[in-house]
Short mmCIF file of C-alpha atoms in Angstrom, two decimals:
data_model
loop_
_atom_site.label_atom_id
_atom_site.label_comp_id
_atom_site.label_asym_id
_atom_site.label_seq_id
_atom_site.Cartn_x
_atom_site.Cartn_y
_atom_site.Cartn_z
CA UNK A 1 -59.03 -70.72 88.22
CA UNK A 2 -56.47 -68.24 88.85
CA UNK A 3 -55.65 -65.32 86.54
CA UNK A 4 -53.36 -62.18 86.53
CA UNK A 5 -54.30 -58.88 84.68
CA UNK A 6 -50.86 -58.91 83.23
CA UNK A 7 -51.38 -62.25 81.41
CA UNK A 8 -54.95 -61.85 80.24
CA UNK A 9 -56.15 -58.41 79.93
CA UNK A 10 -53.00 -56.49 79.26
CA UNK A 11 -53.32 -54.45 82.51
CA UNK A 12 -49.83 -55.25 83.82
CA UNK A 13 -49.45 -52.22 85.77
CA UNK A 14 -52.38 -53.16 88.06
CA UNK A 15 -50.23 -56.06 89.58
CA UNK A 16 -53.44 -57.83 90.71
CA UNK A 17 -54.57 -61.34 90.45
CA UNK A 18 -58.18 -62.74 90.28
CA UNK A 19 -59.92 -65.97 90.75
CA UNK A 20 -62.93 -67.71 89.83
CA UNK A 21 -64.07 -69.74 92.80
CA UNK A 22 -67.10 -72.25 92.95
CA UNK A 23 -67.17 -72.94 96.69
CA UNK A 24 -68.55 -70.01 98.47
CA UNK A 25 -66.78 -70.85 101.89
CA UNK A 26 -63.34 -70.60 100.06
CA UNK A 27 -64.45 -67.52 98.21
CA UNK A 28 -65.19 -65.72 101.53
CA UNK A 29 -61.74 -67.02 103.11
CA UNK A 30 -59.97 -65.50 100.10
CA UNK A 31 -61.91 -62.32 100.35
CA UNK A 32 -60.94 -62.05 104.00
CA UNK A 33 -57.19 -62.69 103.00
CA UNK A 34 -57.34 -60.09 100.55
CA UNK A 35 -58.75 -57.47 102.82
CA UNK A 36 -55.88 -58.38 105.48
CA UNK A 37 -53.20 -58.44 102.77
CA UNK A 38 -54.07 -55.84 100.45
CA UNK A 39 -52.89 -52.75 102.49
CA UNK A 40 -49.94 -52.23 100.30
CA UNK A 41 -52.09 -52.23 97.00
CA UNK A 42 -53.03 -48.79 95.96
CA UNK A 43 -56.78 -48.20 95.85
CA UNK A 44 -56.61 -46.90 92.17
CA UNK A 45 -55.24 -50.29 91.05
CA UNK A 46 -58.15 -52.01 93.21
CA UNK A 47 -60.75 -49.85 91.50
CA UNK A 48 -59.27 -50.34 88.03
CA UNK A 49 -59.19 -54.18 88.70
CA UNK A 50 -62.82 -54.14 89.87
CA UNK A 51 -63.89 -52.24 86.86
CA UNK A 52 -62.09 -54.62 84.60
CA UNK A 53 -63.73 -57.68 86.27
CA UNK A 54 -66.93 -55.95 85.92
CA UNK A 55 -66.43 -55.62 82.16
CA UNK A 56 -65.14 -59.25 81.84
CA UNK A 57 -68.15 -60.53 84.03
CA UNK A 58 -70.65 -58.50 81.96
CA UNK A 59 -69.20 -60.02 78.88
CA UNK A 60 -69.72 -63.53 79.96
CA UNK A 61 -73.28 -62.82 80.84
CA UNK A 62 -74.24 -60.68 77.65
CA UNK A 63 -73.69 -60.80 74.06
CA UNK A 64 -72.14 -57.41 72.85
CA UNK A 65 -71.48 -58.57 69.48
CA UNK A 66 -67.83 -59.49 70.37
CA UNK A 67 -66.22 -62.98 71.05
CA UNK A 68 -66.75 -63.88 74.79
CA UNK A 69 -63.55 -63.05 76.67
CA UNK A 70 -62.89 -66.68 78.06
CA UNK A 71 -63.50 -68.04 74.53
CA UNK A 72 -61.26 -65.54 72.85
CA UNK A 73 -58.46 -66.06 75.54
CA UNK A 74 -58.62 -69.99 75.03
CA UNK A 75 -58.80 -69.68 71.24
CA UNK A 76 -55.73 -67.33 71.20
CA UNK A 77 -53.69 -69.66 73.73
CA UNK A 78 -54.47 -72.59 71.58
CA UNK A 79 -53.37 -71.14 68.26
CA UNK A 80 -50.05 -70.08 69.81
CA UNK A 81 -49.54 -73.42 71.38
CA UNK A 82 -50.24 -74.89 67.96
CA UNK A 83 -47.85 -72.47 66.20
CA UNK A 84 -45.16 -73.20 68.97
CA UNK A 85 -45.71 -77.16 68.64
CA UNK A 86 -45.21 -76.60 64.89
CA UNK A 87 -41.92 -74.79 65.12
CA UNK A 88 -40.72 -77.12 67.88
CA UNK A 89 -41.59 -80.23 65.80
CA UNK A 90 -39.19 -79.13 63.11
CA UNK A 91 -36.49 -78.69 65.63
CA UNK A 92 -33.99 -81.55 66.71
CA UNK A 93 -33.01 -79.69 69.82
CA UNK A 94 -36.27 -78.71 71.48
CA UNK A 95 -39.42 -80.74 72.50
CA UNK A 96 -42.59 -79.96 74.26
CA UNK A 97 -44.37 -81.98 76.97
CA UNK A 98 -47.68 -83.65 75.75
CA UNK A 99 -50.73 -83.27 77.67
CA UNK A 100 -53.79 -85.49 77.26
CA UNK A 101 -57.19 -84.12 76.54
CA UNK A 102 -59.14 -83.58 79.50
CA UNK A 103 -62.69 -82.40 80.41
CA UNK A 104 -62.80 -78.73 81.07
CA UNK A 105 -65.30 -78.05 83.87
CA UNK A 106 -65.40 -74.29 82.98
CA UNK A 107 -66.31 -74.77 79.35
CA UNK A 108 -68.08 -78.08 79.90
CA UNK A 109 -66.20 -79.85 77.04
CA UNK A 110 -63.25 -81.96 76.13
CA UNK A 111 -60.15 -79.86 75.42
CA UNK A 112 -56.48 -80.08 74.86
CA UNK A 113 -54.42 -78.30 77.51
CA UNK A 114 -52.75 -74.96 76.24
CA UNK A 115 -50.68 -74.19 79.60
CA UNK A 116 -49.34 -70.73 79.79
CA UNK A 117 -46.10 -71.23 81.93
CA UNK A 118 -44.52 -74.31 80.15
CA UNK A 119 -41.78 -73.60 77.75
CA UNK A 120 -39.81 -75.74 75.38
CA UNK A 121 -37.10 -77.77 77.25
CA UNK A 122 -34.03 -79.26 75.79
#
């Protein structure tokens, strides 16, 4: 799963993306790539991103009395897509692609896709 701070945490100024990777070999190769290609990224941005990831990670492991970051993000995107679908369905001009339900390996449940980049098309 690939993410950017600007999309999911509201830290657009960081200009840093992140990923959840299960395969250790791929994760190590990605880390090496980051080491070689992040020369132009400020240390402050990297430290801020590391702290944000630490908080997100801790949130996934512990219950601080708040909704889990990933559950919250999924719920918000699903609600936004549902509202968008309602608006587009009342239009005779726009339509949205239909996505079938599929099994989510991250959440371990059957879920309807709520993609972030697909927009209504004519």
